[in-house]
PDB file of C-alpha atoms in Angstrom:
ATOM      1  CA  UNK A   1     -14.935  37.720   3.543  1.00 41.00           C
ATOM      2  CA  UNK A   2     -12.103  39.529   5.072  1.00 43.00           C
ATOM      3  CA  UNK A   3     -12.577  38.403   9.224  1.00 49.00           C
ATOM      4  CA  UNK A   4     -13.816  41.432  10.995  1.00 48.00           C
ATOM      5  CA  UNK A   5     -12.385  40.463  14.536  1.00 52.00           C
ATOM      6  CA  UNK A   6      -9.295  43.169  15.316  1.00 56.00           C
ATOM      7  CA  UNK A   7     -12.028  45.554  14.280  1.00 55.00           C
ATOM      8  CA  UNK A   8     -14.469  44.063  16.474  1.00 57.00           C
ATOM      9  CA  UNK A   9     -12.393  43.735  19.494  1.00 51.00           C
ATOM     10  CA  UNK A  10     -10.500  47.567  19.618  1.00 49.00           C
ATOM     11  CA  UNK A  11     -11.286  48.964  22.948  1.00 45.00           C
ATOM     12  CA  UNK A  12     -11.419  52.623  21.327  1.00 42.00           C
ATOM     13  CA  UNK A  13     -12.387  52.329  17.286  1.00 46.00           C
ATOM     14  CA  UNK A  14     -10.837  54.949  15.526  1.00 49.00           C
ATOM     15  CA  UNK A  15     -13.998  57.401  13.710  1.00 44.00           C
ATOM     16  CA  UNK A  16     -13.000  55.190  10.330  1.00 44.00           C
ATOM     17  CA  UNK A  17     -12.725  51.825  11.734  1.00 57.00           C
ATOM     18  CA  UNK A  18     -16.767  51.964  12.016  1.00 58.00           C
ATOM     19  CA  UNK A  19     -17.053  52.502   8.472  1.00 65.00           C
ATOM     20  CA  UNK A  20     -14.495  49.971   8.011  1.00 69.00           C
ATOM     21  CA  UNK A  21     -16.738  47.676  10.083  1.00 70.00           C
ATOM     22  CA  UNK A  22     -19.596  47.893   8.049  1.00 72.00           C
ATOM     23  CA  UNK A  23     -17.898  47.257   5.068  1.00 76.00           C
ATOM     24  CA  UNK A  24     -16.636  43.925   6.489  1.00 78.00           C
ATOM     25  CA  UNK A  25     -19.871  42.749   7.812  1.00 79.00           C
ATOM     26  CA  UNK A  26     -22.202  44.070   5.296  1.00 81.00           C
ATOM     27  CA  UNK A  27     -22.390  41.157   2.825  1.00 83.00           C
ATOM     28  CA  UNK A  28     -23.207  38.978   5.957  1.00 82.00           C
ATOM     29  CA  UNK A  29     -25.331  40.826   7.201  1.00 82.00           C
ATOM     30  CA  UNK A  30     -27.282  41.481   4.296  1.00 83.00           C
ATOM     31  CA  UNK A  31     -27.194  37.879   3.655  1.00 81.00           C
ATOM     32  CA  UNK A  32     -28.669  36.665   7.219  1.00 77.00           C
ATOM     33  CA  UNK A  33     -31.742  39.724   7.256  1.00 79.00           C
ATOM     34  CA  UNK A  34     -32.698  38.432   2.963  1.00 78.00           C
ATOM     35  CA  UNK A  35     -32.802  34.813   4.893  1.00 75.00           C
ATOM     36  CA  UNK A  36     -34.851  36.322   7.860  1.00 70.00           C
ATOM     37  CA  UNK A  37     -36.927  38.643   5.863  1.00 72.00           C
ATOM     38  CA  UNK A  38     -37.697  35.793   2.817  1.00 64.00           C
ATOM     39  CA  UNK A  39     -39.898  34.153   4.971  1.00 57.00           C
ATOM     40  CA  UNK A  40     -43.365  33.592   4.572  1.00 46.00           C
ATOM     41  CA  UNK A  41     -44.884  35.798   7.385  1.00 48.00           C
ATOM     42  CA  UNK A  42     -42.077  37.884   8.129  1.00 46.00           C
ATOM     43  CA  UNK A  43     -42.937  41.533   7.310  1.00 47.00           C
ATOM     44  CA  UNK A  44     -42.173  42.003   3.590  1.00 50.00           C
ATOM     45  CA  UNK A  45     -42.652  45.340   3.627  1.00 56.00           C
ATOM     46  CA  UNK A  46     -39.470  46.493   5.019  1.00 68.00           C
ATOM     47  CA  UNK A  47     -36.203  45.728   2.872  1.00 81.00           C
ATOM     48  CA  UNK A  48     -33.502  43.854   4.089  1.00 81.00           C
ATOM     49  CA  UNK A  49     -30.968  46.002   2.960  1.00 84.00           C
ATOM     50  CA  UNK A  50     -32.946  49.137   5.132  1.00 84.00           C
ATOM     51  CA  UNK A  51     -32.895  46.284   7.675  1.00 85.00           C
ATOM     52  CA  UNK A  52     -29.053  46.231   7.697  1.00 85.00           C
ATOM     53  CA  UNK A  53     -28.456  49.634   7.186  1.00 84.00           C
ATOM     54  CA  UNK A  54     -31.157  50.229  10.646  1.00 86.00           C
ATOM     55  CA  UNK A  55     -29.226  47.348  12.468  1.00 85.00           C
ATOM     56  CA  UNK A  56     -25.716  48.692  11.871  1.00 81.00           C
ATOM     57  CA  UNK A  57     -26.712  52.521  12.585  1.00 83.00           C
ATOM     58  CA  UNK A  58     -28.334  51.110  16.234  1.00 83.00           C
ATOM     59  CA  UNK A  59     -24.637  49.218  17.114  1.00 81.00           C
ATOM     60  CA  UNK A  60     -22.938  51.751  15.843  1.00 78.00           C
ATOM     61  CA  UNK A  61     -24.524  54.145  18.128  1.00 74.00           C
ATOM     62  CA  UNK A  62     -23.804  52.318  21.720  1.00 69.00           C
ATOM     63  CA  UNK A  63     -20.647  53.490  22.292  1.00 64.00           C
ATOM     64  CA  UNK A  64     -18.038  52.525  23.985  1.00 66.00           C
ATOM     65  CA  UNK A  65     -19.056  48.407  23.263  1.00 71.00           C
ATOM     66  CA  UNK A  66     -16.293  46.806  22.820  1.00 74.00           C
ATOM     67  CA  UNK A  67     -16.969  44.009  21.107  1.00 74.00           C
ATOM     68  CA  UNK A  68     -15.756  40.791  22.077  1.00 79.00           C
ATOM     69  CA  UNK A  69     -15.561  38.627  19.320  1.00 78.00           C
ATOM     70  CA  UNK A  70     -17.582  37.802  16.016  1.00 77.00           C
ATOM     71  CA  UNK A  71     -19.672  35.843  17.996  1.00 78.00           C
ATOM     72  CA  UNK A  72     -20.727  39.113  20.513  1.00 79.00           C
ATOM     73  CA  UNK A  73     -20.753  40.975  17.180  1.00 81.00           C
ATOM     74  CA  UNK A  74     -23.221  38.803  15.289  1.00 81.00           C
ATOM     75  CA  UNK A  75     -25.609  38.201  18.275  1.00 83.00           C
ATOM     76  CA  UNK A  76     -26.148  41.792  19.246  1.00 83.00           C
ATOM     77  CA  UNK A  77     -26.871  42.455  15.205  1.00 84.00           C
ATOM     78  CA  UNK A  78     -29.803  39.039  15.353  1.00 84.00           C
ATOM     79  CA  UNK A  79     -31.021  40.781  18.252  1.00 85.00           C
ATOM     80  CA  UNK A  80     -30.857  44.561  16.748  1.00 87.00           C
ATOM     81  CA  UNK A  81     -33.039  43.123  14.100  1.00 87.00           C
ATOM     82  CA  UNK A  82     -35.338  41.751  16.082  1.00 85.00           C
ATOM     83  CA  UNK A  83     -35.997  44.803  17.819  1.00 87.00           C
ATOM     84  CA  UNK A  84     -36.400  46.574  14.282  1.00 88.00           C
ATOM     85  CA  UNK A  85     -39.067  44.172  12.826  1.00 86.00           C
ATOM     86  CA  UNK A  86     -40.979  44.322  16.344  1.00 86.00           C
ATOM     87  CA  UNK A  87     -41.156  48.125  15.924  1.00 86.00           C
ATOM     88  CA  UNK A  88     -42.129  47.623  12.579  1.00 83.00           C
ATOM     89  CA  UNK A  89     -44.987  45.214  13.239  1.00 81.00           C
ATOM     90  CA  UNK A  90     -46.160  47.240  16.140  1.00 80.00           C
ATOM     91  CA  UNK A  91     -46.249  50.592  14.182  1.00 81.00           C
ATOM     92  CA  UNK A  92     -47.897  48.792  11.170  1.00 76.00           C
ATOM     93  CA  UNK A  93     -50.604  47.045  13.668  1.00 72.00           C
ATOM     94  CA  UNK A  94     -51.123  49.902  15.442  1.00 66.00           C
ATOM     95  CA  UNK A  95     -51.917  52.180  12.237  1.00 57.00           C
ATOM     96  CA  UNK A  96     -53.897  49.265  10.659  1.00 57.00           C
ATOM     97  CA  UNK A  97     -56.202  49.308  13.957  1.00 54.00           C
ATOM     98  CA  UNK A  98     -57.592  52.295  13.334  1.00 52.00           C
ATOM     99  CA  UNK A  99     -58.401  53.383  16.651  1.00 45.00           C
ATOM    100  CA  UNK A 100     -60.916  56.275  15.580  1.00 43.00           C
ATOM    101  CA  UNK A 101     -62.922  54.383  13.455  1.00 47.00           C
ATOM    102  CA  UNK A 102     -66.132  52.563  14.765  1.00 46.00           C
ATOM    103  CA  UNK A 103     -65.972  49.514  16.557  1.00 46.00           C
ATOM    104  CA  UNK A 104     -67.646  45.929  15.337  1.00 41.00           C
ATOM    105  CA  UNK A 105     -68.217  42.686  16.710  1.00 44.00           C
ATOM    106  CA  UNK A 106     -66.209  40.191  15.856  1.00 38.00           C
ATOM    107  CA  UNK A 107     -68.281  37.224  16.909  1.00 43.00           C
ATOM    108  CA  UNK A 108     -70.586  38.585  13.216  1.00 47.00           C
ATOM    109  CA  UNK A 109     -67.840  38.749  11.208  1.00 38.00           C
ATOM    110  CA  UNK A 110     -65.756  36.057   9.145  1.00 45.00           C
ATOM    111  CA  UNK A 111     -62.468  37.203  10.174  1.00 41.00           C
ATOM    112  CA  UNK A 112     -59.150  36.521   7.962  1.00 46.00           C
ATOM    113  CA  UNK A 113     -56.281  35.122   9.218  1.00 57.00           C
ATOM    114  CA  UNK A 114     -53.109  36.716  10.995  1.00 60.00           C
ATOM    115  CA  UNK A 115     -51.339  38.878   8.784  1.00 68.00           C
ATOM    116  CA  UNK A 116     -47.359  38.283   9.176  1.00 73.00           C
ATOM    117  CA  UNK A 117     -46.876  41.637  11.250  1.00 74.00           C
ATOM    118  CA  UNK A 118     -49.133  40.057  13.890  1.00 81.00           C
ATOM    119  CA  UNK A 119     -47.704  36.659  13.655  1.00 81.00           C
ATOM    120  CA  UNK A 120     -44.892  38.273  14.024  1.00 82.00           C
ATOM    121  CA  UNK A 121     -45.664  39.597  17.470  1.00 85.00           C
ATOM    122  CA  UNK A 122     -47.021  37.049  18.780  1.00 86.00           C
ATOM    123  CA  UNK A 123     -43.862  34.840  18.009  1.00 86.00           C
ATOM    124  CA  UNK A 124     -41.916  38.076  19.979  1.00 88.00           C
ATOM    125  CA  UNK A 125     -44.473  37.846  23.183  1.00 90.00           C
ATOM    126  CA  UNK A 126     -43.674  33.988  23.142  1.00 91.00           C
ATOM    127  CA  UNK A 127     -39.562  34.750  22.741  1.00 91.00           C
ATOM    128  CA  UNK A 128     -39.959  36.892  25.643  1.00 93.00           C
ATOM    129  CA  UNK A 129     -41.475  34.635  28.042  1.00 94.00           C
ATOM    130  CA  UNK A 130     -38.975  32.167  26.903  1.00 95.00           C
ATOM    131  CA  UNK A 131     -36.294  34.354  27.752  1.00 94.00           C
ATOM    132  CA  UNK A 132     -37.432  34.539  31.500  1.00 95.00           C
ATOM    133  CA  UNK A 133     -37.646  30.367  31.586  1.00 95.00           C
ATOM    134  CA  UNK A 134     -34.656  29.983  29.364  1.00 95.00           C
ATOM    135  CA  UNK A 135     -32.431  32.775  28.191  1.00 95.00           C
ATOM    136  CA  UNK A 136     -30.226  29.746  26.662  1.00 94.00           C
ATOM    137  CA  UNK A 137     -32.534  28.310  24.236  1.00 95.00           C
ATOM    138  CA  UNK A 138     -34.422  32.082  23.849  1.00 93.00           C
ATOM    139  CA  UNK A 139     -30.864  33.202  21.977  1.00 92.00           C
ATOM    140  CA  UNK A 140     -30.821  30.076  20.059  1.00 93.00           C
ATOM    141  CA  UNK A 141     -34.522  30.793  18.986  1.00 91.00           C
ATOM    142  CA  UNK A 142     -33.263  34.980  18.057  1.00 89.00           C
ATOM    143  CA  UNK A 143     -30.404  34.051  16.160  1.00 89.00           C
ATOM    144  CA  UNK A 144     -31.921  31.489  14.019  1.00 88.00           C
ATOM    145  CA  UNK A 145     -35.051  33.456  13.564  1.00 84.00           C
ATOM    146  CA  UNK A 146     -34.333  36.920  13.927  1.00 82.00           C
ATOM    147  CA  UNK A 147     -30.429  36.764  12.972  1.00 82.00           C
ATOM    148  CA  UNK A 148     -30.887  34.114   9.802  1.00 82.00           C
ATOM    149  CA  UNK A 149     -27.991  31.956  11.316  1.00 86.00           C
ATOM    150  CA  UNK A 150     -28.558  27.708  10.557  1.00 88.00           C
ATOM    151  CA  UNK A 151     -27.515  25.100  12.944  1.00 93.00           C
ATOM    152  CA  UNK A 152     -23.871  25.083  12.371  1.00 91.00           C
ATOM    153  CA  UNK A 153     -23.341  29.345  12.357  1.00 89.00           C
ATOM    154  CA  UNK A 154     -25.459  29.199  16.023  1.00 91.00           C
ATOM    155  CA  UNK A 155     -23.187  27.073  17.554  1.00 93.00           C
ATOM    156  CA  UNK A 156     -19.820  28.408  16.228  1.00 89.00           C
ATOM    157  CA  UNK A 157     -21.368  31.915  17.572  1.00 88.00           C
ATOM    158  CA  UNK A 158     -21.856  30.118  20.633  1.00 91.00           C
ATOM    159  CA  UNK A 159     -19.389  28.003  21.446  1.00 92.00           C
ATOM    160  CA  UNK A 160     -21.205  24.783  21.546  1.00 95.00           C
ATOM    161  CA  UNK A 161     -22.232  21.997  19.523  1.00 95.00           C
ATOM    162  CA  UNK A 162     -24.373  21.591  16.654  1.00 95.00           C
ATOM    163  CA  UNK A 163     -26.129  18.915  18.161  1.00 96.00           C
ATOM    164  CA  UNK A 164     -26.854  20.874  21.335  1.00 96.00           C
ATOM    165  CA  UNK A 165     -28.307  23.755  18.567  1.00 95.00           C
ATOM    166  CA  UNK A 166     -30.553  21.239  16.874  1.00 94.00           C
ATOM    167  CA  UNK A 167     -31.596  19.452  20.253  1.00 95.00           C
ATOM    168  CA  UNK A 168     -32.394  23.129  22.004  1.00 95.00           C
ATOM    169  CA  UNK A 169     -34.419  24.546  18.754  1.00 93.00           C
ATOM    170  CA  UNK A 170     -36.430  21.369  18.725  1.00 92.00           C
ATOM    171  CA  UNK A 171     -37.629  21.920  22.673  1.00 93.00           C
ATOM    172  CA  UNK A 172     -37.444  25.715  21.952  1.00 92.00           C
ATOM    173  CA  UNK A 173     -39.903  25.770  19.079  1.00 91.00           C
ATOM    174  CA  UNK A 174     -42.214  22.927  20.889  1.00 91.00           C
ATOM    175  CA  UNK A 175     -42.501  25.097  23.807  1.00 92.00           C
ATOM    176  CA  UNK A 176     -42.945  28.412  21.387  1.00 90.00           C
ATOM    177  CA  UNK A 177     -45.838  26.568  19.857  1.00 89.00           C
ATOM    178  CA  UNK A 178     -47.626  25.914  22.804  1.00 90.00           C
ATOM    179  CA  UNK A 179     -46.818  29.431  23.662  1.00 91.00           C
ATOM    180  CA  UNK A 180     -47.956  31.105  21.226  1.00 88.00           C
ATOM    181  CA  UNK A 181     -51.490  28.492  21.524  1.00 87.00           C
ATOM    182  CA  UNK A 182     -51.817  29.976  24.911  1.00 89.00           C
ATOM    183  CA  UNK A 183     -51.375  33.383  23.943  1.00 85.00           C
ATOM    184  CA  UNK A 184     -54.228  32.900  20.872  1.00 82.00           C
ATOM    185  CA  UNK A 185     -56.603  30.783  23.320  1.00 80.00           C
ATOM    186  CA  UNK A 186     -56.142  27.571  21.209  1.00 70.00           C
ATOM    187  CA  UNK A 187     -57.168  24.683  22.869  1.00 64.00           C
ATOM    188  CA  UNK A 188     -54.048  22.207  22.878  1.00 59.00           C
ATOM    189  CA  UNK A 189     -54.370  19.308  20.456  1.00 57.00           C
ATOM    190  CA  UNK A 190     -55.344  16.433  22.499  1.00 49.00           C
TER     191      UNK A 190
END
C-alpha cells in the first residue's frame, strides 16, 4: 500500500486529493471494519464495506482537518466507526422496542439474551465512562475494538510501545468488565 501521508498532511487538499485519499486508505480500511464487524456480537447487519464508505464520507466532510499524520488519520477513522455502529445499534434498538405496542412484565417472562446491537451499547456506555477516568487507555480500547487495529498497529499509531498496548488493554478491558457488570446490575463475582 502506497503511504498516504503527503496526502494526509496538505494544509489545503486539492478537490481530487480526497478521492485520491480514499483510494489509498480504502484497502485498510476495509480491512480493519471486516476485522471489527466479524465479530461475534458486533452488528452484522451493516456491511463493512457501507461501514467504510460511511466512515470516509464523515472525515471527508470536516473540513479544513488537516491531518497530522497516519496515526491522526487512522484514529479519527476507529473513532468515525464507532460513532456509525452506535447509531446503528441505537436506531435498530430503538425500532425493535416498539414503543406503541403494549407493555409486559418482565419478571413473567423467560427473557433471551442480549442481542449484539445491545451488547454493543452497553460496551459504548462503559467506553464512555472510561474516557472521563482514562482517555489514554479509552483510545487504546476504540482503536482495537472499534478501529480493528492489534497490539503492534495501536502502538505504532500511538507512539508507544507494544508492551504498554498489551499492559493498558489488559487493565482497560478488566475495568470495562466490571463496567459493563455495573451497568447490567450483576453482582461482582466474589
Amino acid at each position: 500500500m502506497a503511504h498516504p501521508t503527503p496526502l494526509l498532511t496538505a494544509a489545503a487538499p486539492e478537490p481530487h486529493s480526497s478521492e485520491d485519499l480514499f483510494a489509498l486508505v480504502y484497502d485498510e480500511l476495509r480491512r480493519l471494519a471486516a476485522r471489527r464487524i466479524g465479530r461475534p456480537g458486533a452488528g452484522a447487519t451493516l456491511q463493512a464495506t457501507a461501514l467504510v464508505h460511511e466512515a470516509f464520507l464523515r472525515l471527508r466532510g470536516t473540513a479544513g482537518v488537516a491531518w497530522e499524520n497516519r496515526a491522526h488519520f487512522f484514529g479519527a477513522a476507529a473513532q468515525a466507526m464507532r460513532r456509525i455502529l452506535i447509531e446503528n445499534a441505537r436506531r435498530k434498538s430503538a425500532w425493535k422496542r416498539g414503543g406503541h405496542l403494549i407493555q409486559v412484565d418482565v419478571d413473567t417472562m423467560d427473557l433471551p439474551d442480549r442481542s449484539p446491537d445491545e451488547k454493543l451499547l452497553l460496551i459504548h456506555e462503559a467506553l464512555q465512562r472510561l474516557e472521563i477516568e482514562d482517555p489514554d487507555k479509552a483510545n487504546i480500547v476504540a482503536l482495537k475494538f472499534f478501529g480493528g487495529l492489534c497490539n503492534h498497529e495501536v502502538a505504532a499509531c500511538l507512539g508507544i510501545t507494544e508492551r504498554t498496548v498489551e499492559r493498558n488493554w489488559a487493565y482497560a478491558r478488566a475495568w470495562l468488565f466490571e463496567c459493563i457488570r455495573e451497568i447490567r446490575g450483576t453482582p461482582a463475582a466474589s
